[in-house]
Every structure is written in structure tokens, then in C-alpha cells.
XYZ file of C-alpha atoms in Angstrom:
284
model
C 16.349 -24.744 -44.945
C 15.914 -21.006 -44.414
C 16.306 -19.060 -41.189
C 12.553 -18.697 -40.754
C 12.040 -22.481 -40.737
C 14.859 -22.884 -38.217
C 13.324 -20.185 -36.024
C 9.926 -21.916 -36.079
C 11.489 -25.267 -35.135
C 13.404 -23.678 -32.280
C 10.227 -22.065 -30.965
C 8.484 -25.458 -31.035
C 11.272 -27.525 -29.520
C 12.628 -25.036 -26.981
C 9.602 -25.182 -24.582
C 9.648 -28.989 -24.772
C 13.385 -29.086 -24.040
C 13.083 -26.642 -21.140
C 10.181 -28.640 -19.706
C 12.127 -31.899 -19.869
C 15.191 -30.201 -18.378
C 13.097 -28.878 -15.508
C 11.709 -32.332 -14.691
C 15.175 -33.910 -14.889
C 16.542 -31.356 -12.426
C 13.513 -31.746 -10.135
C 13.931 -35.545 -10.180
C 17.616 -35.252 -9.259
C 16.790 -32.887 -6.390
C 14.167 -35.339 -5.084
C 16.522 -38.328 -5.346
C 19.446 -36.655 -3.545
C 17.893 -36.975 -0.026
C 16.959 -40.599 -0.748
C 20.520 -41.339 -1.871
C 21.851 -39.501 1.184
C 19.930 -41.522 3.756
C 20.439 -44.814 1.879
C 24.231 -44.605 1.811
C 24.162 -43.097 5.307
C 22.709 -46.337 6.640
C 26.020 -48.013 5.778
C 28.299 -45.391 7.368
C 29.311 -44.266 10.853
C 28.045 -40.961 12.192
C 31.366 -39.137 11.689
C 31.590 -40.228 8.036
C 28.002 -39.116 7.426
C 28.795 -35.632 8.735
C 32.167 -35.259 6.972
C 31.306 -36.982 3.673
C 27.497 -36.777 3.300
C 27.274 -37.851 -0.373
C 30.298 -40.154 -0.541
C 30.864 -43.780 0.367
C 33.713 -46.220 -0.158
C 34.885 -49.585 1.163
C 36.629 -48.013 4.163
C 33.392 -46.332 5.319
C 31.095 -49.292 4.663
C 29.613 -51.002 7.755
C 26.598 -53.137 8.653
C 26.708 -52.400 12.378
C 23.945 -49.799 12.058
C 21.401 -52.428 11.024
C 22.175 -54.779 13.909
C 21.909 -51.945 16.424
C 18.695 -50.583 14.851
C 17.034 -54.010 14.983
C 17.687 -54.275 18.703
C 17.020 -50.643 19.674
C 13.727 -50.405 17.767
C 12.507 -53.802 18.999
C 11.921 -54.319 15.311
C 9.992 -57.579 15.307
C 7.608 -56.388 18.017
C 7.208 -53.002 16.323
C 6.615 -54.649 12.946
C 3.966 -56.932 14.446
C 2.122 -54.015 16.077
C 2.305 -51.772 13.010
C 1.163 -54.609 10.728
C -1.784 -55.410 13.021
C -2.892 -51.771 13.056
C -2.393 -51.522 9.284
C -4.220 -54.714 8.269
C -7.188 -54.451 10.640
C -7.684 -50.737 9.963
C -7.559 -51.226 6.205
C -10.026 -54.100 6.384
C -12.511 -52.064 8.420
C -12.084 -49.011 6.189
C -12.818 -50.978 3.015
C -15.713 -52.891 4.580
C -17.553 -49.987 6.199
C -16.528 -47.455 3.541
C -17.908 -49.532 0.676
C -21.129 -50.329 2.535
C -21.692 -46.677 3.471
C -20.851 -45.555 -0.060
C -23.342 -48.045 -1.473
C -26.103 -46.828 0.863
C -25.474 -43.156 0.101
C -25.113 -43.647 -3.656
C -27.930 -46.125 -4.279
C -30.573 -45.684 -1.569
C -32.491 -42.390 -1.969
C -32.792 -41.114 1.610
C -32.440 -37.521 2.781
C -30.766 -38.747 5.951
C -28.008 -40.434 3.933
C -27.424 -37.239 1.956
C -27.121 -35.238 5.176
C -24.656 -37.758 6.610
C -22.628 -37.581 3.405
C -22.359 -33.796 3.633
C -21.297 -34.072 7.289
C -18.622 -36.624 6.368
C -17.252 -34.341 3.662
C -17.018 -31.542 6.228
C -15.010 -33.821 8.538
C -12.354 -34.247 5.837
C -11.114 -30.669 6.353
C -10.627 -31.017 10.138
C -6.872 -31.116 10.990
C -5.841 -34.331 12.695
C -3.416 -32.672 15.095
C -6.256 -30.621 16.581
C -8.115 -33.775 17.602
C -5.296 -35.557 19.434
C -6.207 -34.433 22.972
C -9.946 -35.295 22.605
C -9.007 -38.662 21.099
C -6.674 -39.468 23.984
C -9.340 -38.493 26.520
C -11.938 -40.572 24.681
C -9.652 -43.612 24.526
C -9.129 -43.378 28.293
C -12.896 -43.260 28.899
C -13.427 -46.238 26.598
C -10.657 -48.116 28.461
C -8.701 -48.793 25.281
C -5.837 -46.411 26.039
C -2.423 -48.040 25.623
C -3.876 -50.815 23.464
C -3.612 -51.415 19.733
C -7.374 -51.016 19.449
C -7.028 -47.326 20.254
C -4.915 -46.855 17.125
C -7.020 -49.219 15.033
C -10.351 -47.574 15.815
C -9.051 -44.020 15.485
C -7.314 -44.766 12.167
C -10.462 -46.424 10.873
C -12.720 -43.562 11.914
C -10.347 -40.913 10.633
C -9.947 -42.468 7.161
C -13.583 -43.469 6.697
C -14.806 -40.059 5.389
C -12.267 -40.171 2.559
C -13.066 -43.826 1.789
C -16.807 -43.127 1.751
C -16.200 -40.168 -0.536
C -14.315 -42.395 -3.005
C -16.805 -45.254 -2.915
C -19.838 -42.981 -3.188
C -18.481 -41.169 -6.235
C -17.520 -44.446 -7.914
C -20.866 -46.151 -7.280
C -22.815 -43.143 -8.513
C -21.040 -43.559 -11.831
C -22.143 -47.185 -12.288
C -25.113 -47.674 -14.671
C -28.562 -48.045 -13.140
C -29.301 -50.934 -15.515
C -27.185 -53.223 -13.325
C -29.332 -52.403 -10.318
C -32.640 -52.764 -12.156
C -31.628 -56.103 -13.682
C -30.573 -57.443 -10.285
C -33.856 -56.434 -8.648
C -35.813 -58.052 -11.503
C -33.855 -61.282 -10.899
C -34.936 -61.219 -7.251
C -31.833 -59.763 -5.570
C -32.238 -58.105 -2.188
C -30.376 -54.887 -1.410
C -27.695 -56.794 0.502
C -27.245 -59.300 -2.326
C -27.114 -56.420 -4.811
C -24.207 -54.923 -2.872
C -22.374 -58.213 -2.352
C -22.915 -59.899 -5.747
C -23.103 -56.957 -8.156
C -21.322 -53.922 -6.767
C -18.574 -55.430 -4.631
C -16.804 -57.223 -7.543
C -16.702 -53.914 -9.449
C -15.003 -51.981 -6.655
C -11.399 -53.073 -7.280
C -10.301 -49.734 -8.853
C -11.534 -47.565 -5.986
C -10.441 -50.140 -3.401
C -6.885 -50.072 -4.764
C -6.845 -46.275 -4.606
C -8.291 -46.327 -1.089
C -5.775 -48.894 0.177
C -2.830 -46.943 -1.190
C -4.032 -43.531 -0.012
C -5.098 -44.586 3.492
C -2.415 -47.234 3.922
C 0.504 -44.823 3.541
C -0.864 -42.604 6.289
C -1.554 -45.512 8.639
C 1.854 -47.136 8.133
C 3.715 -43.841 8.579
C 1.720 -42.670 11.594
C 3.747 -41.306 14.481
C 1.552 -38.759 16.277
C -1.304 -41.091 17.198
C 0.902 -44.056 18.103
C 3.089 -41.882 20.295
C 0.005 -40.410 22.008
C -2.072 -43.489 22.847
C 0.499 -46.300 23.056
C 3.269 -47.083 25.515
C 6.370 -46.995 23.341
C 8.150 -49.546 25.557
C 5.338 -52.121 25.752
C 3.656 -51.570 22.382
C 6.200 -49.954 20.044
C 5.449 -49.123 16.420
C 7.971 -48.626 13.649
C 7.724 -44.847 13.473
C 7.945 -44.458 17.248
C 10.988 -46.740 17.163
C 12.753 -44.463 14.668
C 12.223 -41.512 17.012
C 14.483 -43.230 19.559
C 17.527 -42.332 17.443
C 16.779 -38.589 17.549
C 17.807 -37.109 20.902
C 17.773 -33.600 22.328
C 21.567 -33.294 22.161
C 22.710 -35.841 19.592
C 21.197 -37.693 16.656
C 22.485 -41.092 15.581
C 22.042 -40.628 11.845
C 23.386 -44.021 10.782
C 21.096 -45.917 13.145
C 18.129 -43.750 12.144
C 18.758 -44.317 8.426
C 19.030 -48.072 8.977
C 15.762 -47.983 10.908
C 14.081 -46.074 8.087
C 15.180 -48.736 5.598
C 13.786 -51.469 7.857
C 10.533 -49.516 8.140
C 10.152 -49.027 4.381
C 11.169 -52.578 3.472
C 7.838 -54.379 4.191
C 5.838 -51.837 2.170
C 8.297 -51.994 -0.731
C 8.180 -55.801 -0.777
C 4.362 -55.787 -0.579
C 4.090 -53.303 -3.433
C 6.512 -55.257 -5.648
C 4.607 -58.480 -4.955
C 1.158 -56.936 -5.496
C 1.859 -54.222 -8.050
C 0.131 -56.165 -10.836
C -3.036 -56.364 -8.738
C -2.879 -52.651 -7.940
C -2.330 -51.717 -11.591
C -5.151 -54.012 -12.728
C -7.441 -52.505 -10.116
C -6.582 -48.938 -11.070
C -7.073 -49.592 -14.801
C -10.184 -51.788 -14.492
C -12.530 -48.814 -14.457
C -11.530 -47.680 -17.930
C -12.078 -51.192 -19.330
C -15.510 -51.738 -17.819
C -16.892 -48.636 -19.544
């Protein structure tokens, strides 16, 4: 093997090696904060500050979890967050798929104009709408109720859901629609019997994308709910961060409790999500 052949091989393998090395380093940098807060949940505050990336048997404690459960009002917060999450997701999928079907399959200029307006709403920053939303919830007499969060989360995520469903339904062959109409299907039956069973890929993507934002919401819940009467998980975590002192161990334990339901749900339903996300490529 001459030097020229070796040089060519080095030129081919060096970019690949550098690329892999970069991703390994990036992965380690991403995992360090996760490792830090995970082991911090099992340590006292002083040990977290003095030995941030170290843990041993002498440091290990479970007291943080017991305190976090009580301080966060975990069961009540979990119930409220789950109610907001489940009802909002149901409404988003229901109304988003129906609106997407109407825009994609019914040729009306009004629907096209509404679609353009919805796309424009996607670029509006959420933080800029908080004060109007609070005022509106007071006028509708839903302030300090879970319905304030549910309706706002549904309305805020609908433009994105409609965008996904519209694009997906526009890609479905027209032959399905023509065959259904020939067989005597009405428009509603066409949506329910033909299109709805095919929507699992986009529904999985919509549930994941919108669900993460709804579950992790802090700004809206803190603005329209009474944190003492109707706590949510993210508002509960904020209780450990004070103006003068932060209880890191309790906060880390609370974060683990907050992530746990979503992790369990994903592990239990990951096959369904993967099937939904890959179904589109198999239906051709």
C-alpha cells in the first residue's frame, strides 16, 4: 500500500471520524445537566453545591422526594395537569382534523382565507398574548378554573394542528374520495370512515408536538390559576426557587416526579407512536 492510497483513505475517513467525534462530545455535553439534576435529587443542598457531579452512599438520601410530594401537592397538581393535558389534546385532534379536512377537501375561498389567517397566527409570540388572555378569561368568567387553561391551550395549538392535518390530507389520493362518493358516502361519513383511520401518522406527531408544550406549561397556568387551589406540576416546581435561596434537591426531586408520568406513558405507548409515525410511508 503506497502513500497515495493511505492519503486518500485518510481524506475519506477523517471527516467521518471528526463528525462522529463531534456528535459524541455534543451528546456528553447534553447529558451532563441531566446527570447533574438526577443525582442531585438524591443529595442534600450542601452536597449538591460542594460536589455537583459526585454521589456516594454517605450523600444518598430520599428525603427530597417526600418533601417534594408534600410541598408540590403532587397528587392534586398531577390531577389538574393531566386534566388540562388530556382534554386539550382531545379537542386539538378533534377540531384540528375536522378543520384540516374541510380546508384540504372542500374547495371554498373562505376556507383558504381562514387557512392563511391561521398560518399567520403561528408566528405570534405567546408571551405577548398573556394579558389579553387573562382579561378575556375574566370576562368569560372562567378565570381561576381549569377551563381557562384548557380552552387557551386548545386555541393556541389549533393553528399548528390544522397546518399538519391540512398538509397530510392534501397528500392523500383523490381516488379515495371519488370512490367513497360513488358508494353513497356523505361528506361527514367520508371524513369519519375514510380519512380518520388514515390520520394516525399526523395525529402521533401532533400529540407529541403539542403535548410537550401543554405538559410543560408554566406561564399560562401561573397567570390564570390560583396556585394554592388549583396547582399544576410546573407551578409546583417554582415553589422551590425563592428570591434568596433555592432548594436544589427538592426542585430536582420535583422535576423527576413531573417527568415520570410522561416517561411512563411514552414507554407504554411507544410502539403505537412509532407505528403511527411510520404508517405514512407504508400506505404509499
